[in-house]
Amino acid sequence: MTISLPKHSKMLTPDFTFGVATASFQIEGANTADGRLTSIWDTFCAIPGKVLNGDDGAMACDHYHRWEEDIELISHLGVDAYRLSIAWPRLMDEKGQANQKGLAFYRQLLQALKAKGLNTFVTLYHWDLPQYLEDRGGWVNRETAYRFVEYVELATKELGEWVDSWATFNEPFCAAILGYEYGIHAPGLTSPRFGRQAAHHILLAHGLALPVIRKNSPNSQVGIVLNMNQTYPASMKAEDQFAALVRESLDNQFFIEPLLSGQYPKLLEKVLPDHLPTVLPGDLDIISRPIDFLGMNFYTCNHNEYDDKTLFRDVKNTQKVEYTDIGWEIAPQAFSELLINLNKQYDLPPMYITENGAACADVMENGEVNDEQRVRYLNGHINAVNDAIEAGVDIRGYFAWSLMDNFEWAEGYSKRFGLCYVDYDTQKRTIKRSGHAYKALLASR
Ligand code: FCB
């Protein structure tokens, strides 16, 4: 089993970028080193029952100390680019002053990546909000958007020179809705009013940050990363189709529509008005400022049944399908469908697939990890991207999630997404079969 593309695929040309992705809190560890402040994820991990097995980010992959070895690994895979995120709590103190040690860490990291000839895709916010801002209301407080701009001013001014591509946010849906509406991510609040207002402030922060990034880092491209699941009705029944429509509005359109069309989904005004945020005059113009690219993270699809109370309810596919170790349906055709449909609905900017991957129950045997399911997953999804490109979607790059196994949020270390296996006792990294297959695909170009 290999990963392969049709011979004449655009994805095999030098214009297409292949990479691997990670995020600060998931890999860095060293969460009290060099003046790093507490983040909402440190706080959340410390609440019993929030994260599986009581896992936390204190050690993670110890990347903060092993970054040189990790860059060797990235480079060895033969990728064109590396997508990472910066931890806000490392960069600034409570008074908004620069933390020189935190800056130095990212500076040396980025410089070393550039020295290896790698393109750097940097996310400014991959969920690790400083706790002191959460204490003042976090993303529900509009002020946080202005604090974000101050952090972005510092980050882009100090580090812009070594960054090819900036993303303001990773997955506003997860940061806002999983964090403030469903309560399964930090900070763990549970009201649609909080979730939707948090989402609005995140989108506002994105728009406010754009001119700052362009000013400080004029040679980089700037965009945002959304996550989407392709949404299906559980049956052809009208009420199930309606359920899928509501789900799509709440999870997907709620984020892409304000960014690209300057409005929140109209459907919600009628159906779920309490899921619409308070918007001040001018906000939507700020949110819909032009971006250079849209990042898309894709993992799976969902099936929706009508529910009297919540309007939709997740159900399993009635067809016989395959699932990954995290219980997500493997549906590569849903990926191309999603991309092609978005391209019909919107004037999409150039797209990057900024995350895609599978959690597998990997086992190390005789020094090897034979993650055959992940190889098939990647092969299917990379070909789905190729199908979307052939159907006219302007996709410029693909990043596998993830470089290595890491802290998978509420699932702790129990779910492994890496192309490289991490032995958490020794911190030894071992390239899995999928990593070798990915490398071989890239080398075949
Ligand atoms: C995405 C996150 C990423 C990772 C994958 C599995 O939602 O952006 O950090 O956890 O899921």
Short mmCIF file of C-alpha atoms and ligand atoms in Angstrom, two decimals:
data_model
loop_
_atom_site.label_atom_id
_atom_site.label_comp_id
_atom_site.label_asym_id
_atom_site.label_seq_id
_atom_site.Cartn_x
_atom_site.Cartn_y
_atom_site.Cartn_z
CA MET A 1 0.00 0.00 0.00
CA THR A 2 1.39 3.37 -1.06
CA ILE A 3 0.19 6.93 -1.48
CA SER A 4 0.04 7.80 -5.13
CA LEU A 5 -1.53 10.33 -7.45
CA PRO A 6 -2.38 10.22 -11.14
CA LYS A 7 0.77 10.88 -13.15
CA HIS A 8 -0.28 14.27 -14.48
CA SER A 9 -1.75 15.55 -11.23
CA LYS A 10 -1.17 19.24 -10.53
CA MET A 11 -0.29 18.20 -7.01
CA LEU A 12 2.93 16.70 -8.31
CA THR A 13 4.15 19.98 -9.81
CA PRO A 14 6.54 22.34 -7.99
CA ASP A 15 3.74 24.89 -7.48
CA PHE A 16 1.93 22.61 -5.07
CA THR A 17 3.07 22.61 -1.43
CA PHE A 18 3.14 19.51 0.72
CA GLY A 19 3.71 19.80 4.43
CA VAL A 20 3.11 18.53 7.93
CA ALA A 21 1.35 20.39 10.73
CA THR A 22 1.49 20.74 14.51
CA ALA A 23 0.28 23.19 17.18
CA SER A 24 2.11 24.74 20.11
CA PHE A 25 0.14 23.37 23.05
CA GLN A 26 -0.03 19.92 21.52
CA ILE A 27 3.73 19.44 21.18
CA GLU A 28 5.79 21.97 23.11
CA GLY A 29 5.48 20.98 26.77
CA ALA A 30 7.67 23.20 29.03
CA ASN A 31 4.54 25.02 30.04
CA THR A 32 6.17 26.99 32.85
CA ALA A 33 9.58 27.53 31.22
CA ASP A 34 11.08 30.93 30.44
CA GLY A 35 8.19 32.98 31.73
CA ARG A 36 5.43 31.28 29.78
CA LEU A 37 2.09 32.26 31.29
CA THR A 38 -0.69 29.83 32.08
CA SER A 39 -3.06 29.20 29.17
CA ILE A 40 -6.71 28.18 29.26
CA TRP A 41 -5.66 24.67 28.29
CA ASP A 42 -3.40 24.34 31.34
CA THR A 43 -6.34 25.36 33.51
CA PHE A 44 -8.77 23.07 31.69
CA CYS A 45 -6.43 20.06 31.96
CA ALA A 46 -6.28 20.56 35.72
CA ILE A 47 -10.05 20.15 36.11
CA PRO A 48 -10.75 16.49 36.87
CA GLY A 49 -12.73 14.74 34.16
CA LYS A 50 -12.12 17.26 31.39
CA VAL A 51 -9.22 15.49 29.68
CA LEU A 52 -8.99 11.73 29.32
CA ASN A 53 -6.71 10.08 31.91
CA GLY A 54 -6.04 13.49 33.45
CA ASP A 55 -3.42 14.15 30.76
CA ASP A 56 -1.96 17.64 30.42
CA GLY A 57 0.47 19.66 28.32
CA ALA A 58 3.33 19.81 30.83
CA MET A 59 5.56 17.51 28.78
CA ALA A 60 3.69 16.79 25.53
CA CYS A 61 6.39 15.97 22.93
CA ASP A 62 8.94 18.14 24.75
CA HIS A 63 9.35 19.97 21.46
CA TYR A 64 10.43 23.11 23.33
CA HIS A 65 13.68 21.29 24.08
CA ARG A 66 13.81 18.91 21.12
CA TRP A 67 12.99 21.32 18.31
CA GLU A 68 16.31 20.78 16.54
CA GLU A 69 15.76 17.04 16.35
CA ASP A 70 12.19 17.69 15.17
CA ILE A 71 13.35 19.96 12.38
CA GLU A 72 15.67 17.16 11.23
CA LEU A 73 12.65 14.86 11.18
CA ILE A 74 10.52 17.33 9.20
CA SER A 75 13.31 17.87 6.74
CA HIS A 76 13.94 14.13 6.45
CA LEU A 77 10.31 13.60 5.38
CA GLY A 78 11.03 15.71 2.31
CA VAL A 79 8.15 18.14 2.80
CA ASP A 80 8.12 21.65 1.33
CA ALA A 81 6.59 23.35 4.34
CA TYR A 82 5.93 23.11 8.05
CA ARG A 83 2.80 24.47 9.71
CA LEU A 84 3.21 25.39 13.37
CA SER A 85 1.54 27.72 15.85
CA ILE A 86 2.87 30.30 18.26
CA ALA A 87 1.84 30.20 21.92
CA TRP A 88 0.54 33.63 22.88
CA PRO A 89 1.35 32.94 26.59
CA ARG A 90 5.04 32.55 25.67
CA LEU A 91 5.30 35.81 23.79
CA MET A 92 3.78 38.42 26.04
CA ASP A 93 3.42 39.11 29.71
CA GLU A 94 0.25 40.33 31.39
CA LYS A 95 1.16 43.94 30.81
CA GLY A 96 1.55 43.35 27.10
CA GLN A 97 5.36 43.49 27.23
CA ALA A 98 7.40 41.16 25.04
CA ASN A 99 8.84 38.04 26.62
CA GLN A 100 12.29 37.96 25.02
CA LYS A 101 12.88 34.29 25.84
CA GLY A 102 9.64 33.24 24.19
CA LEU A 103 10.45 35.34 21.14
CA ALA A 104 13.93 33.84 20.98
CA PHE A 105 12.48 30.33 20.93
CA TYR A 106 10.32 31.01 17.88
CA ARG A 107 12.99 33.10 16.19
CA GLN A 108 15.55 30.33 16.32
CA LEU A 109 12.95 27.76 15.29
CA LEU A 110 11.84 29.75 12.25
CA GLN A 111 15.40 30.60 11.26
CA ALA A 112 16.38 26.95 11.42
CA LEU A 113 13.38 25.96 9.29
CA LYS A 114 14.28 28.56 6.69
CA ALA A 115 17.89 27.37 6.75
CA LYS A 116 16.58 23.91 5.80
CA GLY A 117 14.77 25.46 2.84
CA LEU A 118 11.35 24.88 4.37
CA ASN A 119 8.40 27.23 3.93
CA THR A 120 6.89 28.35 7.21
CA PHE A 121 3.12 28.45 7.74
CA VAL A 122 2.47 30.01 11.12
CA THR A 123 -0.82 30.11 13.00
CA LEU A 124 -1.14 32.89 15.53
CA TYR A 125 -3.89 31.29 17.59
CA HIS A 126 -4.27 27.55 17.93
CA TRP A 127 -6.37 27.71 21.09
CA ASP A 128 -3.89 28.60 23.85
CA LEU A 129 -5.39 31.83 25.17
CA PRO A 130 -3.55 33.33 28.16
CA GLN A 131 -5.58 32.48 31.27
CA TYR A 132 -5.50 36.08 32.55
CA LEU A 133 -7.59 37.07 29.53
CA GLU A 134 -10.05 34.26 30.20
CA ASP A 135 -10.36 35.62 33.74
CA ARG A 136 -11.71 38.79 32.13
CA GLY A 137 -14.23 36.90 30.02
CA GLY A 138 -12.03 35.37 27.32
CA TRP A 139 -13.47 35.45 23.82
CA VAL A 140 -16.91 36.38 25.13
CA ASN A 141 -15.37 39.73 26.03
CA ARG A 142 -14.92 41.95 22.98
CA GLU A 143 -11.77 43.39 24.57
CA THR A 144 -9.95 40.12 23.87
CA ALA A 145 -10.08 40.90 20.15
CA TYR A 146 -8.08 44.10 20.78
CA ARG A 147 -5.62 42.26 23.03
CA PHE A 148 -5.15 39.75 20.19
CA VAL A 149 -4.20 42.58 17.84
CA GLU A 150 -1.51 43.73 20.29
CA TYR A 151 -0.11 40.22 20.42
CA VAL A 152 -0.21 39.99 16.62
CA GLU A 153 1.57 43.33 16.35
CA LEU A 154 4.42 41.95 18.44
CA ALA A 155 4.55 38.51 16.82
CA THR A 156 4.50 39.71 13.23
CA LYS A 157 6.91 42.58 13.82
CA GLU A 158 9.46 40.38 15.55
CA LEU A 159 9.06 37.21 13.50
CA GLY A 160 7.57 38.27 10.17
CA GLU A 161 10.88 38.09 8.38
CA TRP A 162 10.95 34.29 8.58
CA VAL A 163 7.27 33.57 7.95
CA ASP A 164 5.91 32.75 4.51
CA SER A 165 2.29 32.46 5.50
CA TRP A 166 0.34 33.71 8.51
CA ALA A 167 -2.99 32.32 9.63
CA THR A 168 -4.77 34.40 12.26
CA PHE A 169 -6.82 31.57 13.75
CA ASN A 170 -7.05 27.84 13.63
CA GLU A 171 -10.64 26.58 13.56
CA PRO A 172 -12.78 29.33 15.10
CA PHE A 173 -15.54 26.70 15.31
CA CYS A 174 -13.57 24.58 17.77
CA ALA A 175 -12.13 27.51 19.73
CA ALA A 176 -15.54 29.16 20.16
CA ILE A 177 -18.17 26.45 19.92
CA LEU A 178 -16.38 23.47 21.48
CA GLY A 179 -14.91 25.83 24.08
CA TYR A 180 -17.81 28.13 25.00
CA GLU A 181 -20.97 26.37 23.77
CA TYR A 182 -20.42 22.61 24.12
CA GLY A 183 -17.87 22.91 26.91
CA ILE A 184 -15.77 19.97 25.76
CA HIS A 185 -12.72 22.17 25.12
CA ALA A 186 -11.17 24.96 27.19
CA PRO A 187 -12.48 27.05 28.81
CA GLY A 188 -15.46 24.69 29.15
CA LEU A 189 -18.44 27.05 29.07
CA THR A 190 -21.78 25.78 27.86
CA SER A 191 -24.11 28.28 26.30
CA PRO A 192 -24.88 29.10 22.65
CA ARG A 193 -24.94 32.76 23.62
CA PHE A 194 -21.32 32.50 24.80
CA GLY A 195 -20.24 30.28 21.92
CA ARG A 196 -21.65 32.46 19.18
CA GLN A 197 -20.43 35.69 20.77
CA ALA A 198 -16.97 34.17 21.20
CA ALA A 199 -17.03 33.17 17.53
CA HIS A 200 -17.94 36.70 16.52
CA HIS A 201 -15.11 38.18 18.57
CA ILE A 202 -12.64 35.70 17.12
CA LEU A 203 -13.71 36.61 13.59
CA LEU A 204 -13.51 40.29 14.52
CA ALA A 205 -10.03 39.77 15.92
CA HIS A 206 -9.07 38.09 12.65
CA GLY A 207 -10.26 41.07 10.61
CA LEU A 208 -8.66 43.61 12.92
CA ALA A 209 -5.34 41.77 12.74
CA LEU A 210 -5.15 41.62 8.92
CA PRO A 211 -3.81 45.16 8.27
CA VAL A 212 -1.35 44.78 11.15
CA ILE A 213 0.09 41.60 9.65
CA ARG A 214 0.28 43.14 6.19
CA LYS A 215 2.12 46.17 7.59
CA ASN A 216 4.65 44.16 9.62
CA SER A 217 5.15 41.24 7.28
CA PRO A 218 4.52 42.54 3.77
CA ASN A 219 6.06 39.55 2.02
CA SER A 220 3.92 36.91 3.70
CA GLN A 221 0.48 35.74 2.69
CA VAL A 222 -2.29 36.11 5.26
CA GLY A 223 -5.40 34.05 5.84
CA ILE A 224 -7.42 32.02 8.30
CA VAL A 225 -8.01 28.30 8.84
CA LEU A 226 -11.52 26.84 9.12
CA ASN A 227 -12.54 23.27 9.82
CA MET A 228 -15.50 21.67 8.13
CA ASN A 229 -17.25 18.34 8.09
CA GLN A 230 -19.38 17.54 5.08
CA THR A 231 -22.94 17.44 6.42
CA TYR A 232 -25.51 14.88 5.25
CA PRO A 233 -29.14 14.21 6.16
CA ALA A 234 -29.59 10.80 7.77
CA SER A 235 -32.39 10.01 5.32
CA MET A 236 -34.29 11.58 2.44
CA LYS A 237 -37.07 12.61 4.86
CA ALA A 238 -37.74 16.34 4.67
CA GLU A 239 -37.16 16.81 8.38
CA ASP A 240 -33.75 15.14 8.22
CA GLN A 241 -32.80 17.31 5.28
CA PHE A 242 -33.78 20.31 7.34
CA ALA A 243 -31.69 19.01 10.24
CA ALA A 244 -28.64 18.78 7.95
CA LEU A 245 -29.25 22.32 6.73
CA VAL A 246 -29.33 23.67 10.29
CA ARG A 247 -26.18 21.75 11.16
CA GLU A 248 -24.40 23.08 8.12
CA SER A 249 -25.42 26.65 8.96
CA LEU A 250 -24.26 26.37 12.56
CA ASP A 251 -20.98 24.56 11.98
CA ASN A 252 -19.79 25.65 8.55
CA GLN A 253 -21.65 28.61 7.05
CA PHE A 254 -21.55 30.45 10.37
CA PHE A 255 -17.81 30.89 9.82
CA ILE A 256 -17.24 31.07 6.10
CA GLU A 257 -20.19 33.35 5.31
CA PRO A 258 -19.15 36.34 7.44
CA LEU A 259 -15.57 35.97 6.17
CA LEU A 260 -16.40 35.78 2.48
CA SER A 261 -19.86 37.37 2.24
CA GLY A 262 -19.98 39.69 5.25
CA GLN A 263 -23.07 38.18 6.91
CA TYR A 264 -24.19 35.42 9.26
CA PRO A 265 -26.43 32.70 7.81
CA LYS A 266 -29.93 34.07 7.18
CA LEU A 267 -31.48 30.73 8.10
CA LEU A 268 -30.54 31.29 11.74
CA GLU A 269 -32.54 34.54 11.97
CA LYS A 270 -35.69 32.50 11.57
CA VAL A 271 -34.71 29.16 13.04
CA LEU A 272 -32.27 29.87 15.89
CA PRO A 273 -32.11 33.62 16.53
CA ASP A 274 -30.51 33.01 19.92
CA HIS A 275 -27.52 31.56 18.03
CA LEU A 276 -26.74 34.92 16.45
CA PRO A 277 -24.20 37.19 18.16
CA THR A 278 -24.41 40.85 18.98
CA VAL A 279 -22.77 42.63 16.06
CA LEU A 280 -21.70 46.27 16.19
CA PRO A 281 -21.93 48.49 13.10
CA GLY A 282 -18.91 47.94 10.87
CA ASP A 283 -17.93 44.59 12.36
CA LEU A 284 -18.86 42.58 9.31
CA ASP A 285 -16.88 44.88 7.01
CA ILE A 286 -13.84 44.24 9.19
CA ILE A 287 -14.45 40.49 9.26
CA SER A 288 -14.85 40.25 5.49
CA ARG A 289 -11.64 42.07 4.61
CA PRO A 290 -9.88 40.28 1.75
CA ILE A 291 -7.56 37.39 2.60
CA ASP A 292 -4.82 35.80 0.50
CA PHE A 293 -5.83 32.25 1.27
CA LEU A 294 -8.35 30.14 3.12
CA GLY A 295 -7.05 27.15 5.04
CA MET A 296 -9.36 24.15 5.36
CA ASN A 297 -9.04 21.33 7.87
CA PHE A 298 -10.98 18.20 7.01
CA TYR A 299 -11.32 14.89 8.81
CA THR A 300 -14.79 13.40 8.40
CA CYS A 301 -18.47 13.88 7.59
CA ASN A 302 -21.64 13.73 9.71
CA HIS A 303 -25.20 12.43 9.35
CA ASN A 304 -28.10 14.30 10.87
CA GLU A 305 -31.51 13.30 12.06
CA TYR A 306 -34.21 15.78 13.04
CA ASP A 307 -34.67 16.35 16.76
CA ASP A 308 -37.59 18.30 18.23
CA LYS A 309 -35.48 20.11 20.77
CA THR A 310 -32.04 20.60 19.26
CA LEU A 311 -33.18 20.48 15.59
CA PHE A 312 -30.44 18.04 14.67
CA ARG A 313 -28.90 14.94 16.19
CA ASP A 314 -25.77 13.12 15.06
CA VAL A 315 -26.39 9.55 13.92
CA LYS A 316 -24.12 6.92 12.44
CA ASN A 317 -24.08 6.22 8.73
CA THR A 318 -26.53 3.41 7.97
CA GLN A 319 -24.15 2.09 5.29
CA LYS A 320 -21.27 -0.14 6.27
CA VAL A 321 -18.36 2.27 6.54
CA GLU A 322 -14.94 2.34 8.16
CA TYR A 323 -14.08 4.45 11.20
CA THR A 324 -10.76 5.65 12.64
CA ASP A 325 -9.71 5.09 16.23
CA ILE A 326 -11.38 8.34 17.31
CA GLY A 327 -14.69 7.12 15.86
CA TRP A 328 -14.69 9.36 12.81
CA GLU A 329 -16.09 7.96 9.57
CA ILE A 330 -13.59 7.71 6.73
CA ALA A 331 -15.21 9.54 3.82
CA PRO A 332 -12.76 10.86 1.22
CA GLN A 333 -15.53 11.43 -1.32
CA ALA A 334 -17.18 13.79 1.19
CA PHE A 335 -13.98 15.83 1.12
CA SER A 336 -14.04 16.50 -2.63
CA GLU A 337 -17.78 17.08 -2.45
CA LEU A 338 -17.35 19.70 0.28
CA LEU A 339 -14.60 21.54 -1.61
CA ILE A 340 -16.45 21.48 -4.91
CA ASN A 341 -19.68 22.73 -3.32
CA LEU A 342 -17.90 25.55 -1.50
CA ASN A 343 -16.33 26.59 -4.77
CA LYS A 344 -19.80 26.81 -6.32
CA GLN A 345 -21.20 28.85 -3.42
CA TYR A 346 -18.38 31.33 -2.88
CA ASP A 347 -15.66 33.25 -4.66
CA LEU A 348 -13.04 31.29 -2.80
CA PRO A 349 -9.57 32.70 -2.35
CA PRO A 350 -6.76 30.21 -3.04
CA MET A 351 -7.15 27.29 -0.66
CA TYR A 352 -4.73 25.25 1.39
CA ILE A 353 -5.66 22.01 3.06
CA THR A 354 -4.03 22.89 6.36
CA GLU A 355 -4.92 19.66 8.19
CA ASN A 356 -6.05 16.19 7.27
CA GLY A 357 -5.26 12.91 8.93
CA ALA A 358 -6.37 9.92 10.95
CA ALA A 359 -6.14 8.71 14.53
CA CYS A 360 -5.15 5.05 14.54
CA ALA A 361 -4.56 2.55 17.32
CA ASP A 362 -0.88 2.36 16.44
CA VAL A 363 1.34 -0.27 17.95
CA MET A 364 5.10 -0.38 17.87
CA GLU A 365 6.33 -3.86 16.90
CA ASN A 366 10.01 -4.65 16.43
CA GLY A 367 10.74 -0.97 16.14
CA GLU A 368 8.12 -0.40 13.43
CA VAL A 369 4.59 0.97 13.25
CA ASN A 370 2.57 -0.54 10.46
CA ASP A 371 -0.30 1.98 10.28
CA GLU A 372 -1.88 0.59 7.17
CA GLN A 373 -5.23 2.34 7.80
CA ARG A 374 -3.55 5.76 7.93
CA VAL A 375 -1.76 5.08 4.62
CA ARG A 376 -5.11 4.24 3.01
CA TYR A 377 -6.72 7.28 4.64
CA LEU A 378 -4.05 9.63 3.32
CA ASN A 379 -4.10 8.08 -0.11
CA GLY A 380 -7.89 8.46 -0.33
CA HIS A 381 -7.93 12.05 0.91
CA ILE A 382 -4.96 13.27 -1.13
CA ASN A 383 -6.72 11.89 -4.18
CA ALA A 384 -9.93 13.61 -3.09
CA VAL A 385 -8.02 16.90 -3.11
CA ASN A 386 -6.80 16.04 -6.59
CA ASP A 387 -10.41 15.42 -7.69
CA ALA A 388 -11.44 18.82 -6.32
CA ILE A 389 -8.57 20.49 -8.15
CA GLU A 390 -9.62 18.77 -11.36
CA ALA A 391 -13.14 20.08 -10.79
CA GLY A 392 -11.74 23.60 -10.70
CA VAL A 393 -11.05 24.34 -7.03
CA ASP A 394 -7.88 26.41 -6.59
CA ILE A 395 -6.00 24.38 -3.97
CA ARG A 396 -2.33 25.20 -3.52
CA GLY A 397 -1.18 22.91 -0.74
CA TYR A 398 -1.83 19.98 1.58
CA PHE A 399 -0.62 19.47 5.15
CA ALA A 400 -0.87 16.15 6.92
CA TRP A 401 -1.99 16.26 10.55
CA SER A 402 0.32 15.60 12.20
CA LEU A 403 4.11 15.48 12.08
CA MET A 404 4.03 13.33 15.21
CA ASP A 405 1.68 11.93 17.85
CA ASN A 406 0.78 14.64 20.35
CA PHE A 407 -1.66 15.95 22.96
CA GLU A 408 -5.05 15.45 21.31
CA TRP A 409 -7.03 17.95 23.42
CA ALA A 410 -9.86 16.33 25.42
CA GLU A 411 -8.59 12.90 24.31
CA GLY A 412 -5.18 13.53 25.87
CA TYR A 413 -2.42 11.25 24.59
CA SER A 414 -4.81 8.39 23.88
CA LYS A 415 -5.32 9.29 20.22
CA ARG A 416 -2.39 9.18 17.85
CA PHE A 417 -2.48 11.25 14.65
CA GLY A 418 1.23 11.33 13.83
CA LEU A 419 3.18 10.30 10.76
CA CYS A 420 5.83 9.70 13.40
CA TYR A 421 5.26 7.67 16.54
CA VAL A 422 6.15 9.24 19.88
CA ASP A 423 7.12 7.03 22.79
CA TYR A 424 6.05 9.31 25.63
CA ASP A 425 8.33 7.57 28.14
CA THR A 426 11.51 8.20 26.19
CA GLN A 427 10.35 10.91 23.74
CA LYS A 428 11.77 8.79 20.95
CA ARG A 429 10.25 9.55 17.53
CA THR A 430 9.88 6.74 14.98
CA ILE A 431 8.64 7.29 11.44
CA LYS A 432 5.56 5.15 10.86
CA ARG A 433 4.78 3.37 7.64
CA SER A 434 2.52 6.32 6.73
CA GLY A 435 5.45 8.70 7.18
CA HIS A 436 7.53 6.58 4.83
CA ALA A 437 4.66 6.45 2.31
CA TYR A 438 4.20 10.23 2.47
CA LYS A 439 7.93 10.73 2.00
CA ALA A 440 7.92 8.39 -0.99
CA LEU A 441 5.06 10.30 -2.62
CA LEU A 442 6.92 13.58 -2.19
CA ALA A 443 10.17 12.11 -3.42
CA SER A 444 8.42 10.82 -6.55
CA ARG A 445 7.73 14.35 -7.75
C1 FCB B 1 -8.21 19.66 14.67
C2 FCB B 1 -7.21 20.51 15.40
C3 FCB B 1 -5.87 19.87 15.60
C4 FCB B 1 -5.97 18.39 15.88
C5 FCB B 1 -6.90 17.70 14.92
C6 FCB B 1 -7.04 16.23 15.12
O1 FCB B 1 -9.49 20.05 15.02
O2 FCB B 1 -6.98 21.71 14.70
O3 FCB B 1 -5.22 20.58 16.61
O4 FCB B 1 -6.25 18.15 17.18
O5 FCB B 1 -8.16 18.30 14.95
#
